[in-house]
PDB file of C-alpha atoms in Angstrom:
ATOM      1  CA  MET A   1      44.484 272.675 201.329  1.00 87.00           C
ATOM      2  CA  PRO A   2      47.395 271.423 199.239  1.00 94.00           C
ATOM      3  CA  THR A   3      46.996 269.335 196.111  1.00 96.00           C
ATOM      4  CA  LEU A   4      49.759 266.892 195.264  1.00 98.00           C
ATOM      5  CA  TYR A   5      50.715 265.017 192.110  1.00 98.00           C
ATOM      6  CA  ILE A   6      52.960 261.937 192.127  1.00 98.00           C
ATOM      7  CA  ILE A   7      54.928 261.395 188.920  1.00 98.00           C
ATOM      8  CA  HIS A   8      56.287 257.866 188.550  1.00 98.00           C
ATOM      9  CA  GLY A   9      59.419 256.840 186.693  1.00 96.00           C
ATOM     10  CA  TYR A  10      60.620 254.588 183.916  1.00 96.00           C
ATOM     11  CA  ASP A  11      58.773 251.278 183.549  1.00 95.00           C
ATOM     12  CA  ALA A  12      56.539 252.089 186.535  1.00 94.00           C
ATOM     13  CA  ALA A  13      52.835 252.598 187.253  1.00 92.00           C
ATOM     14  CA  PRO A  14      50.642 254.316 189.874  1.00 94.00           C
ATOM     15  CA  SER A  15      50.224 251.087 191.869  1.00 93.00           C
ATOM     16  CA  ASN A  16      53.995 250.554 192.245  1.00 94.00           C
ATOM     17  CA  HIS A  17      56.441 251.070 195.084  1.00 96.00           C
ATOM     18  CA  TRP A  18      55.407 253.516 197.860  1.00 98.00           C
ATOM     19  CA  PHE A  19      53.016 255.612 195.765  1.00 98.00           C
ATOM     20  CA  PRO A  20      49.692 254.140 197.044  1.00 98.00           C
ATOM     21  CA  TRP A  21      50.951 254.320 200.640  1.00 98.00           C
ATOM     22  CA  LEU A  22      51.846 257.991 200.248  1.00 98.00           C
ATOM     23  CA  GLN A  23      48.463 258.728 198.684  1.00 98.00           C
ATOM     24  CA  ASP A  24      46.718 257.058 201.653  1.00 97.00           C
ATOM     25  CA  GLN A  25      48.840 258.949 204.186  1.00 97.00           C
ATOM     26  CA  LEU A  26      48.126 262.268 202.518  1.00 97.00           C
ATOM     27  CA  ALA A  27      44.394 261.513 202.423  1.00 96.00           C
ATOM     28  CA  THR A  28      44.433 261.312 206.239  1.00 95.00           C
ATOM     29  CA  LEU A  29      45.906 264.835 206.234  1.00 94.00           C
ATOM     30  CA  GLY A  30      43.139 266.063 203.939  1.00 94.00           C
ATOM     31  CA  VAL A  31      45.513 266.484 200.978  1.00 96.00           C
ATOM     32  CA  ALA A  32      44.154 265.651 197.527  1.00 95.00           C
ATOM     33  CA  CYS A  33      46.749 263.362 195.947  1.00 97.00           C
ATOM     34  CA  HIS A  34      46.758 262.219 192.333  1.00 97.00           C
ATOM     35  CA  ILE A  35      49.128 259.522 191.025  1.00 98.00           C
ATOM     36  CA  LEU A  36      49.373 260.150 187.305  1.00 98.00           C
ATOM     37  CA  ALA A  37      49.594 257.192 184.921  1.00 97.00           C
ATOM     38  CA  LEU A  38      52.101 258.244 182.296  1.00 98.00           C
ATOM     39  CA  PRO A  39      51.810 256.594 178.875  1.00 97.00           C
ATOM     40  CA  ASN A  40      53.995 253.714 177.702  1.00 95.00           C
ATOM     41  CA  SER A  41      56.329 253.853 180.703  1.00 95.00           C
ATOM     42  CA  SER A  42      58.566 251.065 179.391  1.00 95.00           C
ATOM     43  CA  GLN A  43      59.365 253.211 176.327  1.00 96.00           C
ATOM     44  CA  PRO A  44      58.863 256.740 177.651  1.00 97.00           C
ATOM     45  CA  ASN A  45      58.514 259.722 175.362  1.00 97.00           C
ATOM     46  CA  LEU A  46      59.126 263.158 176.850  1.00 97.00           C
ATOM     47  CA  ASN A  47      56.451 264.999 174.873  1.00 97.00           C
ATOM     48  CA  ALA A  48      53.820 262.341 175.578  1.00 98.00           C
ATOM     49  CA  TRP A  49      54.608 262.478 179.303  1.00 98.00           C
ATOM     50  CA  LEU A  50      54.506 266.284 179.368  1.00 98.00           C
ATOM     51  CA  THR A  51      51.197 266.288 177.511  1.00 97.00           C
ATOM     52  CA  LYS A  52      49.710 263.892 180.077  1.00 98.00           C
ATOM     53  CA  ILE A  53      50.823 266.126 182.966  1.00 98.00           C
ATOM     54  CA  GLU A  54      49.498 269.257 181.264  1.00 96.00           C
ATOM     55  CA  GLN A  55      46.133 267.544 180.721  1.00 96.00           C
ATOM     56  CA  SER A  56      46.013 266.336 184.342  1.00 97.00           C
ATOM     57  CA  VAL A  57      47.142 269.385 186.326  1.00 96.00           C
ATOM     58  CA  ALA A  58      44.416 272.007 186.039  1.00 88.00           C
ATOM     59  CA  VAL A  59      45.923 274.693 188.277  1.00 92.00           C
ATOM     60  CA  HIS A  60      49.434 275.779 189.221  1.00 94.00           C
ATOM     61  CA  ASP A  61      49.581 277.825 192.403  1.00 95.00           C
ATOM     62  CA  GLU A  62      51.251 277.830 195.800  1.00 95.00           C
ATOM     63  CA  ASP A  63      48.963 275.038 197.037  1.00 95.00           C
ATOM     64  CA  VAL A  64      50.269 272.636 194.354  1.00 97.00           C
ATOM     65  CA  TYR A  65      53.087 270.175 195.092  1.00 98.00           C
ATOM     66  CA  PHE A  66      54.784 267.453 193.076  1.00 98.00           C
ATOM     67  CA  VAL A  67      56.584 264.272 194.129  1.00 99.00           C
ATOM     68  CA  GLY A  68      58.751 262.688 191.457  1.00 98.00           C
ATOM     69  CA  HIS A  69      60.549 259.359 191.473  1.00 98.00           C
ATOM     70  CA  SER A  70      63.547 258.626 189.225  1.00 98.00           C
ATOM     71  CA  LEU A  71      62.623 259.648 185.650  1.00 98.00           C
ATOM     72  CA  GLY A  72      59.559 261.338 187.131  1.00 98.00           C
ATOM     73  CA  CYS A  73      61.824 263.994 188.683  1.00 98.00           C
ATOM     74  CA  ILE A  74      63.246 265.398 185.442  1.00 98.00           C
ATOM     75  CA  THR A  75      59.758 265.056 183.931  1.00 98.00           C
ATOM     76  CA  VAL A  76      58.278 267.256 186.682  1.00 98.00           C
ATOM     77  CA  LEU A  77      61.032 269.817 186.152  1.00 98.00           C
ATOM     78  CA  ARG A  78      60.592 269.826 182.353  1.00 98.00           C
ATOM     79  CA  HIS A  79      56.881 270.447 182.932  1.00 98.00           C
ATOM     80  CA  LEU A  80      57.497 273.264 185.393  1.00 98.00           C
ATOM     81  CA  GLU A  81      60.064 274.907 183.086  1.00 96.00           C
ATOM     82  CA  ARG A  82      57.159 275.717 180.769  1.00 94.00           C
ATOM     83  CA  MET A  83      55.128 277.372 183.551  1.00 94.00           C
ATOM     84  CA  ASP A  84      55.170 280.907 184.920  1.00 94.00           C
ATOM     85  CA  GLN A  85      53.104 280.329 188.065  1.00 95.00           C
ATOM     86  CA  THR A  86      54.770 279.754 191.428  1.00 96.00           C
ATOM     87  CA  ILE A  87      54.039 276.385 193.067  1.00 98.00           C
ATOM     88  CA  GLY A  88      54.325 275.217 196.671  1.00 97.00           C
ATOM     89  CA  GLY A  89      57.119 272.669 196.329  1.00 98.00           C
ATOM     90  CA  VAL A  90      58.664 269.510 194.949  1.00 99.00           C
ATOM     91  CA  VAL A  91      60.121 266.398 196.565  1.00 99.00           C
ATOM     92  CA  LEU A  92      62.357 264.577 194.097  1.00 99.00           C
ATOM     93  CA  VAL A  93      63.371 261.000 194.928  1.00 98.00           C
ATOM     94  CA  ALA A  94      66.399 259.421 193.208  1.00 98.00           C
ATOM     95  CA  GLY A  95      66.272 262.037 190.475  1.00 98.00           C
ATOM     96  CA  PHE A  96      68.766 263.194 187.891  1.00 97.00           C
ATOM     97  CA  ALA A  97      69.221 265.944 185.304  1.00 97.00           C
ATOM     98  CA  GLY A  98      72.180 264.447 183.431  1.00 95.00           C
ATOM     99  CA  ALA A  99      72.556 261.384 181.227  1.00 95.00           C
ATOM    100  CA  VAL A 100      72.337 258.074 183.114  1.00 95.00           C
ATOM    101  CA  PRO A 101      75.129 255.751 181.926  1.00 90.00           C
ATOM    102  CA  LEU A 102      73.048 252.560 182.232  1.00 90.00           C
ATOM    103  CA  LEU A 103      69.927 254.039 180.614  1.00 93.00           C
ATOM    104  CA  PRO A 104      70.772 255.766 177.312  1.00 94.00           C
ATOM    105  CA  GLN A 105      67.132 255.314 176.229  1.00 94.00           C
ATOM    106  CA  LEU A 106      66.272 258.163 178.641  1.00 95.00           C
ATOM    107  CA  ASP A 107      68.727 260.668 177.141  1.00 96.00           C
ATOM    108  CA  GLU A 108      65.885 262.601 175.459  1.00 96.00           C
ATOM    109  CA  PHE A 109      64.772 263.784 178.918  1.00 97.00           C
ATOM    110  CA  THR A 110      68.205 265.212 179.805  1.00 97.00           C
ATOM    111  CA  ALA A 111      69.452 266.365 176.373  1.00 95.00           C
ATOM    112  CA  GLN A 112      68.918 270.052 177.164  1.00 94.00           C
ATOM    113  CA  PRO A 113      70.179 271.704 180.367  1.00 94.00           C
ATOM    114  CA  LEU A 114      67.494 272.649 182.864  1.00 95.00           C
ATOM    115  CA  ASN A 115      66.565 276.309 183.286  1.00 96.00           C
ATOM    116  CA  THR A 116      67.481 276.087 186.946  1.00 96.00           C
ATOM    117  CA  ALA A 117      67.263 279.827 187.631  1.00 96.00           C
ATOM    118  CA  HIS A 118      63.629 279.804 186.469  1.00 97.00           C
ATOM    119  CA  LEU A 119      62.857 276.633 188.446  1.00 98.00           C
ATOM    120  CA  ARG A 120      64.380 278.001 191.664  1.00 97.00           C
ATOM    121  CA  GLN A 121      62.202 281.087 191.304  1.00 96.00           C
ATOM    122  CA  LEU A 122      59.071 279.099 190.510  1.00 97.00           C
ATOM    123  CA  ILE A 123      59.273 276.334 193.145  1.00 98.00           C
ATOM    124  CA  LYS A 124      59.043 277.763 196.644  1.00 97.00           C
ATOM    125  CA  GLN A 125      60.276 274.658 198.503  1.00 98.00           C
ATOM    126  CA  ARG A 126      62.601 272.043 197.028  1.00 98.00           C
ATOM    127  CA  SER A 127      63.841 268.745 198.463  1.00 98.00           C
ATOM    128  CA  VAL A 128      65.925 266.040 196.813  1.00 98.00           C
ATOM    129  CA  ILE A 129      66.270 262.574 198.358  1.00 98.00           C
ATOM    130  CA  ALA A 130      69.047 260.130 197.455  1.00 98.00           C
ATOM    131  CA  ALA A 131      70.246 256.770 198.714  1.00 97.00           C
ATOM    132  CA  ASP A 132      73.895 256.096 199.438  1.00 96.00           C
ATOM    133  CA  ASN A 133      73.717 252.844 197.441  1.00 97.00           C
ATOM    134  CA  ASP A 134      71.474 253.489 194.406  1.00 97.00           C
ATOM    135  CA  ALA A 135      72.586 251.021 191.711  1.00 94.00           C
ATOM    136  CA  THR A 136      70.353 252.598 189.038  1.00 95.00           C
ATOM    137  CA  ILE A 137      71.040 256.326 189.326  1.00 96.00           C
ATOM    138  CA  PRO A 138      74.580 257.329 190.382  1.00 95.00           C
ATOM    139  CA  PHE A 139      74.580 259.249 193.678  1.00 97.00           C
ATOM    140  CA  ALA A 140      76.566 262.073 192.037  1.00 97.00           C
ATOM    141  CA  LEU A 141      73.720 262.733 189.566  1.00 97.00           C
ATOM    142  CA  THR A 142      71.145 263.118 192.332  1.00 98.00           C
ATOM    143  CA  GLU A 143      73.510 265.250 194.410  1.00 98.00           C
ATOM    144  CA  SER A 144      74.142 267.458 191.365  1.00 97.00           C
ATOM    145  CA  LEU A 145      70.391 267.880 190.854  1.00 98.00           C
ATOM    146  CA  SER A 146      70.004 269.077 194.443  1.00 98.00           C
ATOM    147  CA  GLN A 147      72.826 271.588 193.951  1.00 98.00           C
ATOM    148  CA  GLN A 148      71.384 272.904 190.684  1.00 97.00           C
ATOM    149  CA  LEU A 149      68.025 273.492 192.370  1.00 98.00           C
ATOM    150  CA  ASP A 150      69.526 274.772 195.632  1.00 98.00           C
ATOM    151  CA  ALA A 151      67.364 272.117 197.298  1.00 98.00           C
ATOM    152  CA  GLN A 152      67.336 270.500 200.700  1.00 97.00           C
ATOM    153  CA  PHE A 153      69.355 267.281 200.220  1.00 98.00           C
ATOM    154  CA  LEU A 154      68.538 264.182 202.266  1.00 98.00           C
ATOM    155  CA  ILE A 155      70.524 260.953 202.122  1.00 98.00           C
ATOM    156  CA  VAL A 156      68.897 257.645 203.060  1.00 97.00           C
ATOM    157  CA  LYS A 157      71.223 254.820 204.093  1.00 96.00           C
ATOM    158  CA  ASN A 158      70.716 251.617 202.066  1.00 95.00           C
ATOM    159  CA  GLY A 159      67.769 253.078 200.170  1.00 96.00           C
ATOM    160  CA  GLY A 160      68.754 251.610 196.824  1.00 96.00           C
ATOM    161  CA  HIS A 161      66.494 253.062 194.147  1.00 97.00           C
ATOM    162  CA  PHE A 162      63.509 253.128 196.558  1.00 97.00           C
ATOM    163  CA  LEU A 163      61.733 250.310 194.724  1.00 95.00           C
ATOM    164  CA  LEU A 164      59.117 247.871 195.975  1.00 95.00           C
ATOM    165  CA  GLY A 165      61.498 245.041 195.025  1.00 93.00           C
ATOM    166  CA  GLU A 166      63.995 246.536 197.485  1.00 95.00           C
ATOM    167  CA  GLY A 167      61.393 246.575 200.253  1.00 92.00           C
ATOM    168  CA  PHE A 168      60.013 250.080 199.775  1.00 95.00           C
ATOM    169  CA  ASP A 169      56.235 249.948 199.961  1.00 96.00           C
ATOM    170  CA  THR A 170      56.426 252.952 202.315  1.00 96.00           C
ATOM    171  CA  LEU A 171      58.786 255.940 202.290  1.00 97.00           C
ATOM    172  CA  PRO A 172      58.280 258.020 205.439  1.00 97.00           C
ATOM    173  CA  VAL A 173      61.063 260.486 204.571  1.00 98.00           C
ATOM    174  CA  VAL A 174      58.902 261.811 201.707  1.00 98.00           C
ATOM    175  CA  LEU A 175      55.867 262.201 203.943  1.00 98.00           C
ATOM    176  CA  ASP A 176      57.998 263.963 206.567  1.00 97.00           C
ATOM    177  CA  GLU A 177      59.328 266.405 203.962  1.00 97.00           C
ATOM    178  CA  LEU A 178      55.839 267.144 202.669  1.00 98.00           C
ATOM    179  CA  ARG A 179      54.518 267.720 206.186  1.00 96.00           C
ATOM    180  CA  ARG A 180      57.419 270.107 206.822  1.00 97.00           C
ATOM    181  CA  MET A 181      56.671 271.963 203.583  1.00 97.00           C
ATOM    182  CA  PHE A 182      52.930 272.199 204.286  1.00 95.00           C
ATOM    183  CA  GLU A 183      53.591 273.559 207.779  1.00 94.00           C
ATOM    184  CA  LEU A 184      56.124 276.115 206.561  1.00 92.00           C
ATOM    185  CA  ALA A 185      53.708 277.272 203.864  1.00 89.00           C
ATOM    186  CA  ARG A 186      50.933 277.579 206.455  1.00 87.00           C
ATOM    187  CA  LEU A 187      53.133 279.659 208.761  1.00 87.00           C
ATOM    188  CA  LYS A 188      54.120 281.977 205.906  1.00 81.00           C
ATOM    189  CA  SER A 189      50.542 282.363 204.692  1.00 75.00           C
ATOM    190  CA  PRO A 190      49.183 285.927 204.992  1.00 72.00           C
ATOM    191  CA  THR A 191      46.024 284.486 206.606  1.00 68.00           C
ATOM    192  CA  HIS A 192      48.042 282.769 209.370  1.00 59.00           C
ATOM    193  CA  PRO A 193      47.252 284.525 212.700  1.00 54.00           C
TER     194      PRO A 193
END
């Protein structure tokens, strides 16, 4: 069965937004889901966040999936850049790989270009989700991320930044994407009849 890790964003925590809902939904599917608590999220440090992920994710294989939100997306990708093992997939919500004009304090995460060729090889299934009215992360940055990763790109009308304060304590589009990925992986499995 798949194992999934949720990586939260800037100034967030595991109990925020739609993360607990997604964990509960995945539990009903028999998927082990871990919401990592990244250190000092109001003043994030890339190396500290990467260390936490490395300490928390024991295995990287085709049954492993990541969901990232906002700053969590580039953090997932920075982590995976260091890996050589293929993983099942990523769903990246309101992500970015370039500098965010309103948030220069996050520039450390985007200072170096991503090794997108390596990431495309490593991550079997890739989806990026954006809102058409995100006031935090410009739409063009999330669209660019999807293009760099050659990812499925889904646009949610009036999604904002997918925050609890905007009404997002659930996010079915993420669950739908994960279900689609799990099913595709099952069908492609050599043990599938």
